[in-house]
PDB file of C-alpha atoms in Angstrom:
ATOM      1  CA  MET A   1       0.310  -0.037   0.368  1.00 45.00           C
ATOM      2  CA  SER A   2       1.475   3.723  -0.803  1.00 53.00           C
ATOM      3  CA  TYR A   3       0.522   6.847   0.541  1.00 56.00           C
ATOM      4  CA  THR A   4       1.046  10.254  -0.468  1.00 58.00           C
ATOM      5  CA  TRP A   5       1.346  12.822   2.329  1.00 58.00           C
ATOM      6  CA  SER A   6       0.664  16.499   1.593  1.00 54.00           C
ATOM      7  CA  PRO A   7       2.835  18.776   2.910  1.00 49.00           C
ATOM      8  CA  THR A   8      -0.008  21.899   3.222  1.00 55.00           C
ATOM      9  CA  GLN A   9      -2.075  19.160   4.624  1.00 51.00           C
ATOM     10  CA  TYR A  10       0.279  18.252   7.057  1.00 50.00           C
ATOM     11  CA  LEU A  11       1.371  21.573   8.135  1.00 51.00           C
ATOM     12  CA  LYS A  12      -2.131  22.763   8.576  1.00 47.00           C
ATOM     13  CA  PHE A  13      -1.969  20.894  11.935  1.00 47.00           C
ATOM     14  CA  GLU A  14       1.749  21.760  12.501  1.00 52.00           C
ATOM     15  CA  ASP A  15       1.702  22.252  16.201  1.00 56.00           C
ATOM     16  CA  HIS A  16      -0.216  19.631  17.373  1.00 51.00           C
ATOM     17  CA  ARG A  17       2.105  17.036  15.414  1.00 62.00           C
ATOM     18  CA  THR A  18       5.148  19.043  16.369  1.00 69.00           C
ATOM     19  CA  ARG A  19       4.195  18.403  20.395  1.00 83.00           C
ATOM     20  CA  PRO A  20       5.523  14.922  20.875  1.00 84.00           C
ATOM     21  CA  ALA A  21       8.222  15.498  18.206  1.00 87.00           C
ATOM     22  CA  VAL A  22       9.055  18.412  21.436  1.00 90.00           C
ATOM     23  CA  ASP A  23       8.284  15.879  23.956  1.00 90.00           C
ATOM     24  CA  LEU A  24      10.802  12.992  22.084  1.00 91.00           C
ATOM     25  CA  LEU A  25      14.149  16.258  22.021  1.00 93.00           C
ATOM     26  CA  GLY A  26      13.117  16.538  25.918  1.00 92.00           C
ATOM     27  CA  ARG A  27      14.826  13.203  26.566  1.00 91.00           C
ATOM     28  CA  VAL A  28      17.874  13.652  23.942  1.00 93.00           C
ATOM     29  CA  ASN A  29      20.622  14.004  26.755  1.00 92.00           C
ATOM     30  CA  LEU A  30      23.445  15.572  24.692  1.00 95.00           C
ATOM     31  CA  SER A  31      24.649  18.670  25.451  1.00 94.00           C
ATOM     32  CA  ARG A  32      26.498  18.542  21.296  1.00 96.00           C
ATOM     33  CA  ALA A  33      26.454  16.954  18.180  1.00 97.00           C
ATOM     34  CA  ASP A  34      27.871  16.333  15.120  1.00 98.00           C
ATOM     35  CA  HIS A  35      25.826  14.100  13.028  1.00 98.00           C
ATOM     36  CA  ILE A  36      21.622  13.993  12.910  1.00 98.00           C
ATOM     37  CA  THR A  37      19.094  11.902  11.184  1.00 97.00           C
ATOM     38  CA  ASP A  38      15.745  12.542  10.970  1.00 96.00           C
ATOM     39  CA  ILE A  39      14.207   9.505  10.237  1.00 94.00           C
ATOM     40  CA  GLY A  40      10.874  10.117   8.128  1.00 88.00           C
ATOM     41  CA  CYS A  41      11.294  14.460   8.811  1.00 88.00           C
ATOM     42  CA  GLY A  42       8.214  15.028   6.988  1.00 81.00           C
ATOM     43  CA  PRO A  43       7.574  18.891   5.523  1.00 76.00           C
ATOM     44  CA  ARG A  44      10.624  19.866   8.091  1.00 78.00           C
ATOM     45  CA  ASN A  45       9.029  20.515  11.582  1.00 82.00           C
ATOM     46  CA  SER A  46      11.398  17.684  13.061  1.00 91.00           C
ATOM     47  CA  THR A  47      13.727  18.551  11.940  1.00 94.00           C
ATOM     48  CA  GLN A  48      13.402  22.334  12.556  1.00 93.00           C
ATOM     49  CA  LEU A  49      13.892  21.925  16.168  1.00 95.00           C
ATOM     50  CA  LEU A  50      16.752  19.412  15.728  1.00 97.00           C
ATOM     51  CA  VAL A  51      18.619  22.369  13.874  1.00 96.00           C
ATOM     52  CA  GLU A  52      17.521  24.744  16.437  1.00 95.00           C
ATOM     53  CA  ARG A  53      18.779  22.820  19.476  1.00 97.00           C
ATOM     54  CA  PHE A  54      22.259  21.529  17.892  1.00 97.00           C
ATOM     55  CA  ALA A  55      23.110  24.476  15.961  1.00 96.00           C
ATOM     56  CA  SER A  56      26.544  23.572  14.722  1.00 96.00           C
ATOM     57  CA  ALA A  57      25.300  19.515  13.524  1.00 97.00           C
ATOM     58  CA  LEU A  58      24.779  18.333  10.147  1.00 97.00           C
ATOM     59  CA  VAL A  59      21.684  17.278  10.089  1.00 97.00           C
ATOM     60  CA  THR A  60      20.292  14.935   7.180  1.00 97.00           C
ATOM     61  CA  GLY A  61      16.302  14.381   7.235  1.00 95.00           C
ATOM     62  CA  LEU A  62      15.375  10.789   5.227  1.00 95.00           C
ATOM     63  CA  VAL A  63      11.270  10.574   3.796  1.00 90.00           C
ATOM     64  CA  THR A  64      10.023   8.772   1.218  1.00 89.00           C
ATOM     65  CA  SER A  65       8.256  11.977  -0.317  1.00 87.00           C
ATOM     66  CA  PRO A  66       8.679  13.438  -2.624  1.00 89.00           C
ATOM     67  CA  GLN A  67       6.064  16.782  -1.504  1.00 89.00           C
ATOM     68  CA  MET A  68       7.840  16.259   2.097  1.00 82.00           C
ATOM     69  CA  ILE A  69      11.613  16.652   0.399  1.00 89.00           C
ATOM     70  CA  LYS A  70      10.403  19.416  -1.735  1.00 90.00           C
ATOM     71  CA  ALA A  71       8.620  21.350   1.111  1.00 88.00           C
ATOM     72  CA  ALA A  72      11.154  20.325   3.845  1.00 87.00           C
ATOM     73  CA  SER A  73      14.759  22.249   1.470  1.00 91.00           C
ATOM     74  CA  GLU A  74      12.360  25.548   0.957  1.00 92.00           C
ATOM     75  CA  ARG A  75      12.480  25.899   4.484  1.00 89.00           C
ATOM     76  CA  LEU A  76      15.665  24.565   5.170  1.00 93.00           C
ATOM     77  CA  PRO A  77      17.982  24.686   2.595  1.00 93.00           C
ATOM     78  CA  ALA A  78      21.066  24.680   4.767  1.00 93.00           C
ATOM     79  CA  CYS A  79      19.475  21.002   5.389  1.00 94.00           C
ATOM     80  CA  ASN A  80      20.293  17.654   3.377  1.00 95.00           C
ATOM     81  CA  PHE A  81      16.957  15.222   3.072  1.00 95.00           C
ATOM     82  CA  GLU A  82      17.069  12.315   1.491  1.00 95.00           C
ATOM     83  CA  LYS A  83      14.103   9.990  -0.613  1.00 94.00           C
ATOM     84  CA  ILE A  84      14.893   7.013   0.860  1.00 94.00           C
ATOM     85  CA  ALA A  85      13.243   4.261   3.382  1.00 91.00           C
ATOM     86  CA  VAL A  86      15.297   3.673   6.300  1.00 91.00           C
ATOM     87  CA  SER A  87      15.483   0.145   6.078  1.00 92.00           C
ATOM     88  CA  HIS A  88      18.063   0.789   2.279  1.00 94.00           C
ATOM     89  CA  TRP A  89      19.171   3.449   4.045  1.00 96.00           C
ATOM     90  CA  ARG A  90      23.331   3.258   5.533  1.00 96.00           C
ATOM     91  CA  PRO A  91      24.481   7.261   6.663  1.00 97.00           C
ATOM     92  CA  ASN A  92      27.710   8.412   5.527  1.00 95.00           C
ATOM     93  CA  SER A  93      29.273   8.594   8.956  1.00 97.00           C
ATOM     94  CA  LYS A  94      28.955   7.669  12.599  1.00 97.00           C
ATOM     95  CA  GLN A  95      25.531   9.904  13.568  1.00 97.00           C
ATOM     96  CA  ASP A  96      25.510  11.183  17.258  1.00 96.00           C
ATOM     97  CA  VAL A  97      22.060  11.374  17.241  1.00 96.00           C
ATOM     98  CA  LEU A  98      18.810   9.093  15.437  1.00 95.00           C
ATOM     99  CA  PHE A  99      15.829  10.743  15.849  1.00 94.00           C
ATOM    100  CA  ALA A 100      12.424   9.079  14.903  1.00 91.00           C
ATOM    101  CA  ASN A 101       9.506  10.375  16.088  1.00 88.00           C
ATOM    102  CA  ALA A 102       6.391   8.266  15.066  1.00 80.00           C
ATOM    103  CA  VAL A 103       7.503   6.810  11.993  1.00 83.00           C
ATOM    104  CA  LEU A 104       9.534   3.444  12.977  1.00 82.00           C
ATOM    105  CA  GLN A 105       5.785   1.322  13.525  1.00 80.00           C
ATOM    106  CA  TRP A 106       5.548   1.882   9.432  1.00 78.00           C
ATOM    107  CA  ALA A 107       9.185   0.226   8.854  1.00 83.00           C
ATOM    108  CA  PRO A 108       9.085  -3.777   7.956  1.00 83.00           C
ATOM    109  CA  SER A 109      11.558  -6.116   9.779  1.00 84.00           C
ATOM    110  CA  HIS A 110      12.318  -4.276  13.409  1.00 76.00           C
ATOM    111  CA  GLN A 111      14.005  -7.063  14.676  1.00 81.00           C
ATOM    112  CA  LYS A 112      16.848  -6.497  12.151  1.00 88.00           C
ATOM    113  CA  LEU A 113      15.994  -2.722  12.001  1.00 89.00           C
ATOM    114  CA  LEU A 114      16.851  -1.445  15.069  1.00 88.00           C
ATOM    115  CA  PRO A 115      20.356  -2.897  15.870  1.00 90.00           C
ATOM    116  CA  LYS A 116      21.499  -1.702  12.644  1.00 93.00           C
ATOM    117  CA  MET A 117      20.784   1.532  13.300  1.00 92.00           C
ATOM    118  CA  VAL A 118      22.541   1.498  16.491  1.00 92.00           C
ATOM    119  CA  SER A 119      25.271   0.438  14.952  1.00 94.00           C
ATOM    120  CA  PHE A 120      24.662   3.820  12.549  1.00 96.00           C
ATOM    121  CA  LEU A 121      25.349   5.518  16.196  1.00 95.00           C
ATOM    122  CA  GLU A 122      28.453   7.190  17.654  1.00 94.00           C
ATOM    123  CA  PRO A 123      30.108   6.077  20.968  1.00 92.00           C
ATOM    124  CA  GLY A 124      27.411   8.061  23.320  1.00 91.00           C
ATOM    125  CA  GLY A 125      25.042   8.896  20.384  1.00 93.00           C
ATOM    126  CA  VAL A 126      21.016   8.689  21.055  1.00 92.00           C
ATOM    127  CA  LEU A 127      18.510   6.595  19.190  1.00 92.00           C
ATOM    128  CA  ALA A 128      15.552   8.410  20.555  1.00 91.00           C
ATOM    129  CA  GLU A 129      12.595   6.528  18.736  1.00 88.00           C
ATOM    130  CA  ARG A 130       8.596   7.512  19.345  1.00 85.00           C
ATOM    131  CA  ALA A 131       6.395   4.695  18.818  1.00 77.00           C
ATOM    132  CA  ASP A 132       2.303   5.119  17.928  1.00 68.00           C
ATOM    133  CA  THR A 133       1.154   1.311  17.589  1.00 61.00           C
ATOM    134  CA  CYS A 134      -3.102   2.042  17.297  1.00 56.00           C
ATOM    135  CA  GLY A 135      -4.731  -1.289  16.911  1.00 46.00           C
ATOM    136  CA  HIS A 136      -8.260   0.298  17.780  1.00 36.00           C
ATOM    137  CA  ALA A 137      -8.772   4.012  17.853  1.00 29.00           C
ATOM    138  CA  HIS A 138      -9.896   4.077  21.053  1.00 29.00           C
ATOM    139  CA  ARG A 139      -7.117   2.007  22.254  1.00 34.00           C
ATOM    140  CA  CYS A 140      -3.944   4.037  21.188  1.00 36.00           C
ATOM    141  CA  ILE A 141      -0.120   3.506  22.638  1.00 35.00           C
ATOM    142  CA  ARG A 142       2.306   5.983  23.068  1.00 40.00           C
ATOM    143  CA  ARG A 143       5.822   4.948  23.883  1.00 43.00           C
ATOM    144  CA  PRO A 144       8.315   7.199  24.304  1.00 45.00           C
ATOM    145  CA  LEU A 145      11.959   5.604  24.468  1.00 51.00           C
ATOM    146  CA  VAL A 146      15.066   7.570  24.012  1.00 55.00           C
ATOM    147  CA  GLY A 147      18.358   4.424  23.997  1.00 54.00           C
ATOM    148  CA  CYS A 148      21.820   5.162  23.396  1.00 52.00           C
ATOM    149  CA  SER A 149      24.354   2.760  22.295  1.00 50.00           C
ATOM    150  CA  GLN A 150      27.519   1.507  24.598  1.00 47.00           C
ATOM    151  CA  GLY A 151      30.318   3.655  25.119  1.00 46.00           C
ATOM    152  CA  ARG A 152      30.910   7.081  26.343  1.00 44.00           C
ATOM    153  CA  ARG A 153      28.470  10.033  27.409  1.00 43.00           C
ATOM    154  CA  ARG A 154      29.174  13.633  25.888  1.00 45.00           C
TER     155      ARG A 154
END
């Protein structure tokens, strides 16, 4: 099944859609980061939070929608955006932060994907992940998780 994402429609509810990303970023206990990837970045709202928090970092956004990449690139021209599924992505360098707000539940093979993502982290790096799982609309569970790879902490 393929989805078409509309940045215009998505951003009508920007404040509401950005609040969970703000909460998740608040759990990232790093004072400094050089390489950050926003997985499933959408039209730029979560990427912008990362840029504001880690101003000197190289921030990359990943998303599968060309419309979302266009919207994000127009708003944040200093960032790099890639049209790629997270299951096929490999970073050019180790990452300090992998930020995945409400996206990994759409990716297949979590048992393989999550260890692979952790392997992309610098020692002391953070995989910040929040997954929404809804069996029924009235039984939605939101679980913010932040995990650190083993190694030094900043």
